[in-house]
Coordinates of C-alpha atoms in Angstrom, one line a residue:
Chain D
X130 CA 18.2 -18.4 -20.5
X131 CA 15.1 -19.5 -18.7
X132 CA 16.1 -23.4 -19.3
X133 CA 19.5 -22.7 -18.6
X134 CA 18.6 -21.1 -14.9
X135 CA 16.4 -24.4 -13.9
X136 CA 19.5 -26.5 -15.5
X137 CA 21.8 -24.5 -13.1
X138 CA 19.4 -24.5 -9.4
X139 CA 18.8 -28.4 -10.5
X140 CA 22.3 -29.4 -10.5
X141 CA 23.5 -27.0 -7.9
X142 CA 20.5 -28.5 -5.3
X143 CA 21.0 -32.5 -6.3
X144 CA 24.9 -31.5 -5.7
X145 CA 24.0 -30.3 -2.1
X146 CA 21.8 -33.6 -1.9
X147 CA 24.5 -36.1 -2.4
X148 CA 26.6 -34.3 -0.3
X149 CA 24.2 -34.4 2.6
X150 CA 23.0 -38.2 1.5
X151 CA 27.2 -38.5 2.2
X152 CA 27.0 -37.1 5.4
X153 CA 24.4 -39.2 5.9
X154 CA 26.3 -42.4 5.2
X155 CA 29.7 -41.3 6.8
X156 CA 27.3 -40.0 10.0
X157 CA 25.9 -43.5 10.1
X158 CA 29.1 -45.3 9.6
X159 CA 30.7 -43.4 12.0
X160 CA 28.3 -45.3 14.8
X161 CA 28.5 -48.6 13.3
X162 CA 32.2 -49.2 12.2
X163 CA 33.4 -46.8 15.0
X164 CA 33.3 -49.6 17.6
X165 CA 35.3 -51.9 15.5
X166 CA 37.8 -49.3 14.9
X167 CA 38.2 -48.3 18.2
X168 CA 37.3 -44.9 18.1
X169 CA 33.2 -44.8 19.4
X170 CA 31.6 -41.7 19.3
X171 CA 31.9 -40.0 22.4
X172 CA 29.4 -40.5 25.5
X173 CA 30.3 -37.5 27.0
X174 CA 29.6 -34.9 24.2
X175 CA 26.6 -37.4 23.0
X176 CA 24.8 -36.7 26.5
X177 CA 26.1 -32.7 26.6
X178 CA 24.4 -32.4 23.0
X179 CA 21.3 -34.9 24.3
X180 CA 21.1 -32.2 27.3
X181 CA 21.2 -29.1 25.0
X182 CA 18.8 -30.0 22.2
X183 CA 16.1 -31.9 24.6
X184 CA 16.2 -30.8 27.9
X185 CA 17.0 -27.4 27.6
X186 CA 14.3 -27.2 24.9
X187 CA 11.4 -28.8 26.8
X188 CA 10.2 -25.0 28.1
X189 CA 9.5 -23.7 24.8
X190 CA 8.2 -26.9 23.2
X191 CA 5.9 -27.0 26.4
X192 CA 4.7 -23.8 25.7
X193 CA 4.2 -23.9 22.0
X194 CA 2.3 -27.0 22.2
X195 CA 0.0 -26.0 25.0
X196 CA -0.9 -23.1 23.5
X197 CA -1.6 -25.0 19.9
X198 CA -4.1 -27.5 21.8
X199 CA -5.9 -24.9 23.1
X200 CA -6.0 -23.2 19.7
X201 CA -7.3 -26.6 18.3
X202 CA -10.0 -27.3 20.8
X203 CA -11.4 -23.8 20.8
X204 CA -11.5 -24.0 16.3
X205 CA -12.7 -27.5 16.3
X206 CA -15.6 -26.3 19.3
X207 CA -16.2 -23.6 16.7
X208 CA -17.3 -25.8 14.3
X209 CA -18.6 -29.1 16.5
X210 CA -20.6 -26.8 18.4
X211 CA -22.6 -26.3 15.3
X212 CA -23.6 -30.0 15.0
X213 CA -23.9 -30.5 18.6
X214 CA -21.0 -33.0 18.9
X215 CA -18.5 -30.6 21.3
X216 CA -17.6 -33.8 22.6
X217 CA -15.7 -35.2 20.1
X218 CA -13.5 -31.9 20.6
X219 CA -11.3 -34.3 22.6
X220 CA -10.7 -36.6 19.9
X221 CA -10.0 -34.2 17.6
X222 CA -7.4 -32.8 19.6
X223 CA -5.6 -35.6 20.8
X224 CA -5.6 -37.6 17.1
X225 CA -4.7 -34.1 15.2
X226 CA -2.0 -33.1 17.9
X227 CA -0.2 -36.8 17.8
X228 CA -0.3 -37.5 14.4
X229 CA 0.3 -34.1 13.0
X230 CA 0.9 -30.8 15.0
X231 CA 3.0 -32.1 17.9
X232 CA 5.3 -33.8 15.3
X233 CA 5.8 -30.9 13.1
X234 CA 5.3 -27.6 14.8
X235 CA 7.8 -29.5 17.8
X236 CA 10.2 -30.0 14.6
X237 CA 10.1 -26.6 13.8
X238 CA 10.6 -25.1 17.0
X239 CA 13.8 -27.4 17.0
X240 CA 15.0 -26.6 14.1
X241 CA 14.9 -22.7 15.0
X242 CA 16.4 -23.4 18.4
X243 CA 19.0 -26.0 17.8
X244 CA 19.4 -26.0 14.7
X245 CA 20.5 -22.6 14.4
X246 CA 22.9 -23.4 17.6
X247 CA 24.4 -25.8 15.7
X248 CA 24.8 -24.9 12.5
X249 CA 26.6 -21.2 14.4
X250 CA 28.5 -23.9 16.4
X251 CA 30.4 -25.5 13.6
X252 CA 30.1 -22.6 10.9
X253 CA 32.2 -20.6 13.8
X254 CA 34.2 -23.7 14.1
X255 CA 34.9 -24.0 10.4
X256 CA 36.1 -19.9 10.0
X257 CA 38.4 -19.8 12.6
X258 CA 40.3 -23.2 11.3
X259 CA 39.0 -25.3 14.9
X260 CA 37.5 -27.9 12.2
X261 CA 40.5 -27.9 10.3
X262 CA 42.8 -28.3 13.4
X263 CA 40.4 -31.1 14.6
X264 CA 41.9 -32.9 11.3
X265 CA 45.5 -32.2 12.0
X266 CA 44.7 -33.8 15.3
X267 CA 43.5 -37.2 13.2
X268 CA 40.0 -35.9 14.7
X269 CA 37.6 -37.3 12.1
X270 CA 34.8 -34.1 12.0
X271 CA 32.0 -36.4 11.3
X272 CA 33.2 -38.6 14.3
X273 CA 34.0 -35.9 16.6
X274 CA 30.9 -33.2 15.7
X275 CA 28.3 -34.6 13.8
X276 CA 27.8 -38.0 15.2
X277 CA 26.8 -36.5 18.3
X278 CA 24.6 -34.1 17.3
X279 CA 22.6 -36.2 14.9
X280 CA 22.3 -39.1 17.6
X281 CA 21.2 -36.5 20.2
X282 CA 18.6 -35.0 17.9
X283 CA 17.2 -38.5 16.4
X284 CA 16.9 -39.7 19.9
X285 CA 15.4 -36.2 21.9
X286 CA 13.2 -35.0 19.1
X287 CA 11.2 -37.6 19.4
X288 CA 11.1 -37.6 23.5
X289 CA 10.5 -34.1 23.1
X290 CA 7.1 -34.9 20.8
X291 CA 5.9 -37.4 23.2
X292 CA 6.2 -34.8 25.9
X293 CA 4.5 -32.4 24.1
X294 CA 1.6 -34.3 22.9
X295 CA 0.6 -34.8 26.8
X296 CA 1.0 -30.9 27.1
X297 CA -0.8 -30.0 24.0
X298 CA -3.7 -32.5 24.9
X299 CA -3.9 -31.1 27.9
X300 CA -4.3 -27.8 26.5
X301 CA -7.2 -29.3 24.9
X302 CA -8.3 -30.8 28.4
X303 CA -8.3 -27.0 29.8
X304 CA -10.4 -25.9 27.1
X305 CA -12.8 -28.3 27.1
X306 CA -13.4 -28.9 30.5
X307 CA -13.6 -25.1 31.3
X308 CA -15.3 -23.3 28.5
X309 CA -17.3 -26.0 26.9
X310 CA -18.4 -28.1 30.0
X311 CA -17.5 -31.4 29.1
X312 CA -16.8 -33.6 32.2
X313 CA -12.9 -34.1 33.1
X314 CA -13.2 -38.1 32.6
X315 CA -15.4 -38.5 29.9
X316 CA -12.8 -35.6 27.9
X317 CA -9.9 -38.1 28.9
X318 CA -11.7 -41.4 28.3
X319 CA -12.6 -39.5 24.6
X320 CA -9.5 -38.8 23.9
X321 CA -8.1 -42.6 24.3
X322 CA -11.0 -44.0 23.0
X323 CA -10.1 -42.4 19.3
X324 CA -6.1 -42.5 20.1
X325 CA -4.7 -45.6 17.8
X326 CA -1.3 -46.6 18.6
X327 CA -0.8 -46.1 14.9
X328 CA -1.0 -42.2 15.3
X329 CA 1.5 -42.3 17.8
X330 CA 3.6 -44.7 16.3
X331 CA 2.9 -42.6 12.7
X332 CA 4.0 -39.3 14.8
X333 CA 7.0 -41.0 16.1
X334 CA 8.2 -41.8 13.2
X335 CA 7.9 -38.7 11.5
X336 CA 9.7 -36.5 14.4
X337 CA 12.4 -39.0 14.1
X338 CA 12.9 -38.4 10.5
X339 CA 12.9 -34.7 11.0
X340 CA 15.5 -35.1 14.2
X341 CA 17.8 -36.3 11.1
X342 CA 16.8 -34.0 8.7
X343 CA 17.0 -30.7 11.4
X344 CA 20.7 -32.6 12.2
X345 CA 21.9 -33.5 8.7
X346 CA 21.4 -29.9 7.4
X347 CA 22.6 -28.2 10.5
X348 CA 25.8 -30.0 10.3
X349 CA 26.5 -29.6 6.6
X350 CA 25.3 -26.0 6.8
X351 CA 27.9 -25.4 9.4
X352 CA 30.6 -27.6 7.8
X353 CA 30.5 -25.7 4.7
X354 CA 31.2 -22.1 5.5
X355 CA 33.1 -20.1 4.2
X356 CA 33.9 -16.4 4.4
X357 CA 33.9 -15.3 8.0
X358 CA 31.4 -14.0 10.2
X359 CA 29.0 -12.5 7.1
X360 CA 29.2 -16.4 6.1
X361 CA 28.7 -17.7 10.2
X362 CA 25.2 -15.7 9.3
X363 CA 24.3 -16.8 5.8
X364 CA 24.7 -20.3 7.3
X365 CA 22.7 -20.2 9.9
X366 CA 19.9 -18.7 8.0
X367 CA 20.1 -21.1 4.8
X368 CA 20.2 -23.9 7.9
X369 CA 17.1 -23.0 9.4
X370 CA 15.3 -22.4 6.3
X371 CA 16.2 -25.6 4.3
X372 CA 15.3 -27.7 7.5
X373 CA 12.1 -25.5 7.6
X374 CA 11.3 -26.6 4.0
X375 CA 12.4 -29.8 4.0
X376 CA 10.4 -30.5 7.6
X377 CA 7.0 -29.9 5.4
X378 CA 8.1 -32.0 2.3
X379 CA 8.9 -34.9 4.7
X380 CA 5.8 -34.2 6.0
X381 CA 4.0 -34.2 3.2
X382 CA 5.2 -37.4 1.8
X383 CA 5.2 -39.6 5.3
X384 CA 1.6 -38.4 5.4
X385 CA 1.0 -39.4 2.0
X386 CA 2.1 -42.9 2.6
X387 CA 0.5 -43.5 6.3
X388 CA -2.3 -42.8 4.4
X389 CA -2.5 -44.8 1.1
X390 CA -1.0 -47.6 2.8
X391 CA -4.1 -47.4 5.2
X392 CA -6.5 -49.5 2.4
Chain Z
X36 CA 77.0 -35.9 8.2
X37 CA 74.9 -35.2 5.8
X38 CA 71.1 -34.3 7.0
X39 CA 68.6 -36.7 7.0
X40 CA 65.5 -35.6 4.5
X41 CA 62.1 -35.3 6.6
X42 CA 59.8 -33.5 3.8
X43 CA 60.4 -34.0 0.1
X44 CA 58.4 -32.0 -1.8
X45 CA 58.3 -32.1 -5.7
X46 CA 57.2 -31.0 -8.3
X47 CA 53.8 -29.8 -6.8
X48 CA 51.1 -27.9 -8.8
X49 CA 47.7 -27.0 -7.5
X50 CA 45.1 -24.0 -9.4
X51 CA 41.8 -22.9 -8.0
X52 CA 39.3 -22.1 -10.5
X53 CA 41.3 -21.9 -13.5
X54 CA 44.0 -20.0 -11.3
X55 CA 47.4 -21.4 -10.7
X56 CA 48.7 -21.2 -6.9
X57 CA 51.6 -23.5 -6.9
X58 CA 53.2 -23.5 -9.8
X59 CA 55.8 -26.9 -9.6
X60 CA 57.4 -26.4 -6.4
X61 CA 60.2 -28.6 -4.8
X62 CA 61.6 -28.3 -1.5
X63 CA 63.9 -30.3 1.1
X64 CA 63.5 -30.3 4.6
X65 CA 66.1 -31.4 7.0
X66 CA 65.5 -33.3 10.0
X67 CA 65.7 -30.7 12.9
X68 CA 66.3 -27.5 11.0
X69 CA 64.2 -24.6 11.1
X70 CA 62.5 -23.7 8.1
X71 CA 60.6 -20.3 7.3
X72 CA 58.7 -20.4 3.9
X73 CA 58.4 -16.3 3.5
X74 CA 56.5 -14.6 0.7
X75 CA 53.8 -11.6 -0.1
X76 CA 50.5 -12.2 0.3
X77 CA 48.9 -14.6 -2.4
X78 CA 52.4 -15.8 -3.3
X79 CA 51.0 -19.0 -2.0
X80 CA 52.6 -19.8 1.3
X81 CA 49.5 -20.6 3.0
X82 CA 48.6 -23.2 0.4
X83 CA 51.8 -24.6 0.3
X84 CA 51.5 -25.2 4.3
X85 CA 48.1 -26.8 3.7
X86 CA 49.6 -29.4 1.0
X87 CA 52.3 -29.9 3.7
X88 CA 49.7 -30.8 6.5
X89 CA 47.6 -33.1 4.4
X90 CA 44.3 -30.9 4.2
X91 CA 44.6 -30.0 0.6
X92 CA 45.3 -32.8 -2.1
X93 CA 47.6 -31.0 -4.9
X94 CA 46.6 -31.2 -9.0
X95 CA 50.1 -32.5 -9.5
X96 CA 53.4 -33.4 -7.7
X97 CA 54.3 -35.3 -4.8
X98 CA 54.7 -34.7 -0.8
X99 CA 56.9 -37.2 1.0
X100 CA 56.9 -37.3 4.6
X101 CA 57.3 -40.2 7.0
X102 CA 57.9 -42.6 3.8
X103 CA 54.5 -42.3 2.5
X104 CA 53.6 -39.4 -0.6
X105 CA 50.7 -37.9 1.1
X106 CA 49.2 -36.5 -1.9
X107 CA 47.9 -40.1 -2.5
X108 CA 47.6 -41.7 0.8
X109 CA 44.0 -43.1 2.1
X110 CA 42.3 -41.0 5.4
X111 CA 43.6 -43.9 7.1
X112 CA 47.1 -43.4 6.5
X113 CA 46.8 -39.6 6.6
X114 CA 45.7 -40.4 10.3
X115 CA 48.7 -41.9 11.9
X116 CA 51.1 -39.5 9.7
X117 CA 49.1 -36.5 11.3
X118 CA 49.8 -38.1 14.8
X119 CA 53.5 -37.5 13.8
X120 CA 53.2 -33.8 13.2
X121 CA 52.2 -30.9 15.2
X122 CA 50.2 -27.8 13.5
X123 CA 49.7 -23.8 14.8
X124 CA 47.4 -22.5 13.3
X125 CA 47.0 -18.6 12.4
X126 CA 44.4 -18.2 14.9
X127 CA 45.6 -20.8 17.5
X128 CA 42.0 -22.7 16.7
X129 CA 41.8 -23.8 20.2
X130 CA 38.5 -25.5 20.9
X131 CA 36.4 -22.9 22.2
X132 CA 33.9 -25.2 23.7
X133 CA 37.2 -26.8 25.8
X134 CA 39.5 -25.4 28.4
X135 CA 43.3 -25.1 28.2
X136 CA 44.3 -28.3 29.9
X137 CA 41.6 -30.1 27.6
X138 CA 42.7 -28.7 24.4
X139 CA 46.2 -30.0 25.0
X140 CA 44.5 -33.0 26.9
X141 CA 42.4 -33.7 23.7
X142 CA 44.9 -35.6 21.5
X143 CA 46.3 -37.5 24.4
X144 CA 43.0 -38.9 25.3
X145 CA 42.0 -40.1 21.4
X146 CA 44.9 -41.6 20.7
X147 CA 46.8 -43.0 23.0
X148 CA 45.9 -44.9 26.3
X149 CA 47.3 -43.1 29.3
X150 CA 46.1 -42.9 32.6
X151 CA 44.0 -39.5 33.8
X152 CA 47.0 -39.1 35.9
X153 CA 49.6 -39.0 33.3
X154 CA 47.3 -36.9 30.9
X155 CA 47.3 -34.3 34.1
X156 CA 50.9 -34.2 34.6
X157 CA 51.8 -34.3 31.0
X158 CA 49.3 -31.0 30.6
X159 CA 51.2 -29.5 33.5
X160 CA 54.7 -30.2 31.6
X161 CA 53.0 -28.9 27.7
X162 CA 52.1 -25.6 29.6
X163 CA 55.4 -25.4 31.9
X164 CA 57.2 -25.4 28.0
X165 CA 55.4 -22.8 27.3
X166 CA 55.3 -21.0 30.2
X167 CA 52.0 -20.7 31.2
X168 CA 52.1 -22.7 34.5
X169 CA 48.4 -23.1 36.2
X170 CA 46.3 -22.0 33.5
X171 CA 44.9 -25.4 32.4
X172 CA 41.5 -24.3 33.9
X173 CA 41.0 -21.2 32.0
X174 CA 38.7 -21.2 29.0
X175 CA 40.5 -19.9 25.4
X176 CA 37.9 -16.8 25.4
X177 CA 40.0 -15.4 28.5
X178 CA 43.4 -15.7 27.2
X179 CA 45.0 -13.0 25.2
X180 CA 46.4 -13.3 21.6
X181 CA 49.9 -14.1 22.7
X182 CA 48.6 -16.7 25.4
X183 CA 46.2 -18.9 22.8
X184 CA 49.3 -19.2 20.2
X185 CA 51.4 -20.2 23.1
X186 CA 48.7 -22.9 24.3
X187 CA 47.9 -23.9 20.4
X188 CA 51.8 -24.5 20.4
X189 CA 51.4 -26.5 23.4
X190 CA 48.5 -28.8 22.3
X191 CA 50.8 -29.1 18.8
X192 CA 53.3 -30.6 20.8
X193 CA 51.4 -33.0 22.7
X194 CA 51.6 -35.7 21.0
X195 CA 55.6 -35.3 21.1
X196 CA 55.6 -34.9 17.4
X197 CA 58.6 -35.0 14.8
X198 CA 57.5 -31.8 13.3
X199 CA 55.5 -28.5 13.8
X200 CA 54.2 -26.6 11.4
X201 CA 53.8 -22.6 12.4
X202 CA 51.3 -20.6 10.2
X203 CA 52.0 -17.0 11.1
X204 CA 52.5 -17.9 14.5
X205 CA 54.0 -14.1 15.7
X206 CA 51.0 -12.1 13.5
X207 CA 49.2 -9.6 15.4
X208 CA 51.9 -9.9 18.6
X209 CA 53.4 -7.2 20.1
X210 CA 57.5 -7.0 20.1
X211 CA 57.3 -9.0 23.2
X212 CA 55.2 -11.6 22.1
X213 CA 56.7 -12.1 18.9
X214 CA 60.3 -12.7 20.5
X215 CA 58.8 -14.9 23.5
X216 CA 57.1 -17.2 20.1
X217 CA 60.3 -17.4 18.7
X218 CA 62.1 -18.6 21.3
X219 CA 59.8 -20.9 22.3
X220 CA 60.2 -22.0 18.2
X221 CA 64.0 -21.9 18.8
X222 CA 63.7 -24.0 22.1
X223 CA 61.8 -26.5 20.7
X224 CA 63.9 -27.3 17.5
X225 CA 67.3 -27.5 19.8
X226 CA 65.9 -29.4 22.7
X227 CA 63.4 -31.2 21.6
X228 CA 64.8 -31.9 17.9
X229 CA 61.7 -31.0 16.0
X230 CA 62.0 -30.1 12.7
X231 CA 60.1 -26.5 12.4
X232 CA 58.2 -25.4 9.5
X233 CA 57.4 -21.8 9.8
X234 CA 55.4 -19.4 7.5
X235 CA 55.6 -15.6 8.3
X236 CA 56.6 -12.5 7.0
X237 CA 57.3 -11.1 9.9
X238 CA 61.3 -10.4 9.1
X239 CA 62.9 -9.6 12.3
X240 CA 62.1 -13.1 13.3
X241 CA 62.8 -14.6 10.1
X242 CA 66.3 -13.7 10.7
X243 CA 66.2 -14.7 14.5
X244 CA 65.1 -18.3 14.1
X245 CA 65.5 -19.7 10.5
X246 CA 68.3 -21.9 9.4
X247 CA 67.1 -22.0 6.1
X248 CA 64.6 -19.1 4.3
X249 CA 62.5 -20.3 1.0
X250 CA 61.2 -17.0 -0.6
X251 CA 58.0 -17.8 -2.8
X252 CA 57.1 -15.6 -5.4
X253 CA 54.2 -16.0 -7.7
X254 CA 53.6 -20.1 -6.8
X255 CA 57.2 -20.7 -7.5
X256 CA 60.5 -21.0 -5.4
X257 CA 62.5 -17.7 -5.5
X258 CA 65.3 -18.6 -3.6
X259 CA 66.7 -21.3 -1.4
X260 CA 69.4 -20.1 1.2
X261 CA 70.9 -19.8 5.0
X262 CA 69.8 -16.2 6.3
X263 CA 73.2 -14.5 5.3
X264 CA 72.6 -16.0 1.6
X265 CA 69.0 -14.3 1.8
X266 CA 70.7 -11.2 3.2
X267 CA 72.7 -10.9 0.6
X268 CA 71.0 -11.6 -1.9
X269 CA 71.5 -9.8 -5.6
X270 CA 67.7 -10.7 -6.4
X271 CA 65.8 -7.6 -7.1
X272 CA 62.4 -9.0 -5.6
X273 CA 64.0 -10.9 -2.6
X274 CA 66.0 -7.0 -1.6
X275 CA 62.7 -5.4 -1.8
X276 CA 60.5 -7.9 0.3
X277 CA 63.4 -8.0 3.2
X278 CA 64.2 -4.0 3.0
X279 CA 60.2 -3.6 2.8
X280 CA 60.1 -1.0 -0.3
X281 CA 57.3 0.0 -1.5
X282 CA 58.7 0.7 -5.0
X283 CA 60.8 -2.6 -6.7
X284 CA 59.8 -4.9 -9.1
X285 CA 56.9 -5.8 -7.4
X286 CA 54.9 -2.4 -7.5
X287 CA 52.0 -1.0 -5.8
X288 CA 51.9 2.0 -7.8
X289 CA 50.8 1.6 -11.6
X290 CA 51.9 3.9 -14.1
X291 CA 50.8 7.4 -14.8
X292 CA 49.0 7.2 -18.4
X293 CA 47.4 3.8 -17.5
X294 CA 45.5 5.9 -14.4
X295 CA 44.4 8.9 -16.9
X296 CA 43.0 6.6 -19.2
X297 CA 41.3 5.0 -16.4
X298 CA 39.7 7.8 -14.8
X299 CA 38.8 9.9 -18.3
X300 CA 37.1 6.2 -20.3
X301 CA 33.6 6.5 -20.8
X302 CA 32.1 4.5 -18.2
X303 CA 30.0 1.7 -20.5
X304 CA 32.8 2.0 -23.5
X305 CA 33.5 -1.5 -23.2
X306 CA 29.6 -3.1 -22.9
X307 CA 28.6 -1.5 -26.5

């Protein structure tokens, strides 16, 4: 009974992998043999999606990450202060929030935000028959509504991480110039003394990864609906909260790597 | 003159789960005839429409349309055969995200190379057809029921097709609506010589626009036959669905002793 069950979520989950890998695959083909074919994915929607997922989420992702930097300087003070080294608050901030908070907590955000959107996009899409009259039209669905999504979301997450870093540093900055009295020049010149372009490059990386995870599930969350608007919801939920998972194993394992591959 | 064979449907089978929908159907349809495929619910009219537009793949049987048995042709061919039919759908499906003149506008643009200016004034000539002059700015979320079929049927038609396929197209309409749909249905097959394919159960305008009725019953052709064959037919199951009894072979009410039993069992008789 017990066997059985683990038998059952195993093949139900690797089931749900291969058929995301295959939206994978038919996603990226989609960009590469579309040219060929004639039929590009389209600019317009590209740059409306680009607009929604980036732009429009730049306020929230501001305010999420400067509110986490000035978390991380005031714990890290809590603790520095002790040794007498509340200077290298500033490179604990800056290293932690590129490599590691800015990347992830960004990710998250994102895949609450637009994620959600576009998994109740399509899902709503897919119960009232649009994605099916798409096909009558000979609209391929991965051309026409994925392609554009996951291209906006590889391409804008990480922007959007980039951005935030600054702001969460800063954060950091506001901290540590205000409450524990560090010069403004020497916290800056800190924080680029201990910033590698490896943790940037390692952060990068990573948000770009979870851009096509937040995108991949969204979309085959959405595309596989069924059952009205009580399924529109289940959707959207089981959307956010794979990506949510999913996000921390990424995470987990790029970390891993970046950091056995260090020696 | 004998008609020309657009559709050729045979033998087709297809079960969900164990559960047989189509049970080995075969069907003609003629080039420019109007066809209504009429049924109960779960008699498997939708499915049959959805084997007819290429989004379901059937267990068993063949569809042939165009010279090519779409139950076996590649995406690729399935994509210039669905450029040669039109599709309403239940729910008109119009892109929410679009407005009017770029729902219609949407196939035009994909698929074929026309100048902006052309794509305007065919838009202008889709809606005129359907009489819904000046509304190509209006988003699908301020139209009424009647007025999104009407521009679904217009965006079907955009690509000039051969054939359109109706899937309840006068459900949910008032009296008014329902005849205005079918005479745009009507107008379509004798000007425009499309051959229409229309499921409903709606009867009054079963018997104003078909030429031929196929009754399904149970995933399996009933009856094949002009309007005055269907009218009069001696089939118990075909009088009851177009008088709209209650009571006939296909009953809603069980019998008496099979309800007792039901209500007096002891609830968990059957787990011990």
């Amino acid at each position: 009974m017990f066997v059985e069950s683990i038998g059952r979520i195993t093949r139900s989950f690797l089931k749900a992998l291969f058929k995301v890998l295959g939206l994978f695959v038919t996603t990226v083909g989609s960009f590469v043999l579309g040219p060929f074919r004639k039929k590009p994915v389209s600019r317009k929607s590209f740059f409306a999606q680009a607009v929604f997922a980036g732009i429009d989420s730049l306020i929230i992702v501001f305010f999420v990450d400067f509110f986490i930097g000035m978390v991380l300087a005031m714990q890290s003070a809590y603790q520095l202060e002790q040794l007498g080294a509340t200077l290298y608050v500033a490179a604990l901030v800056g290293v932690s929030m590129t490599r590691e908070i800015g990347p992830v907590l960004t990710s998250l955000v994102i895949a609450g935000r637009v994620g959600a959107a576009i998994t109740a996009e399509l899902a709503t899409m897919k119960v009232t028959e649009q994605v099916e009259a798409l096909q009558t039209l000979s609209l391929n669905p991965v051309r026409y509504l994925v392609a554009p999504r996951f291209l906006a979301l590889l391409i804008m997450l990480p922007c959007l991480v980039i951005l935030g870093n600054f702001v969460g540093i800063f954060g950091g900055y506001v901290i540590g110039v205000t409450n524990l009295g560090l010069p403004s020049g020497l916290y800056v010149d800190t924080t680029f003394e201990f910033l590698t372009q490896k943790d940037i490059l390692t952060g990068l990386l990573k948000s770009a990864v979870f851009g096509m995870i937040i995108a991949l599930i969204a979309c085959h969350e959405g595309l596989s609906t069924e059952g009205g608007a009580e399924g529109v919801g289940r959707s959207t939920t089981r959307s956010v909260v794979t990506s949510f998972i999913l996000i921390i194993i990424a995470d987990a394992i790029l970390t891993a790597i970046f950091y056995f591959a260090k020696t | 003159m004998s008609p020309q064979t657009v559709i050729q449907v045979k033998n087709l089978k297809k079960s969900f789960g164990g559960r047989t929908i189509l049970n080995g159907i075969s069907l003609d349809i003629y080039e420019g005839e109007t066809l209504v495929i009429m049924g109960g619910s779960g008699c498997g009219k939708s499915t049959f429409l959805r084997h007819l537009i290429g989004s379901l793949r059937p267990d068993s049987g063949e569809v042939w349309m165009f010279g090519t048995n779409i139950a076996q042709a590649s995406e690729t061919e399935m994509d210039a055969i669905r450029r040669r039919f039109g599709m309403l759908f239940q729910s008109a499906a119009l892109f929410d995200s679009l407005t009017v003149g770029e729902n219609i506008a949407l196939p035009l643009r994909e698929h074929t190379k026309l100048d902006e200016d052309i794509i305007q004034i065919m838009i202008k000539m889709k809606l005129e057809l359907v009489g819904l002059r000046g509304f190509e700015n209006l988003m699908p979320a301020q139209l009424s029921g009647g007025m999104k079929k009407r521009v679904g049927l217009a965006r079907a038609i955009a690509m000039d097709p051969a054939i359109v396929f109706y899937d309840e197209p006068t459900a949910g309409l008032d009296p008014i609506m329902t005849a205005v749909i079918d005479k745009l249905t009507m107008d379509l097959t004798r000007k425009l010589k499309i051959t229409s394919v229309v499921v409903t159960h709606d009867m009054n305008s079963v018997f104003r626009i078909a030429d031929r009725i196929v009754m399904l019953h149970q995933g399996n052709v009933l009856q094949i036959g002009t309007p005055d064959e269907i009218r009069h037919s001696s089939d118990p199951l075909v009088r009851q669905f177009i008088l709209g009894e209650a009571e006939g072979p296909v009953s809603f009410f069980q019998k008496g002793d099979d309800y007792l039993d039901l209500l007096t069992a002891e609830p968990n008789a059957g787990k011990k």
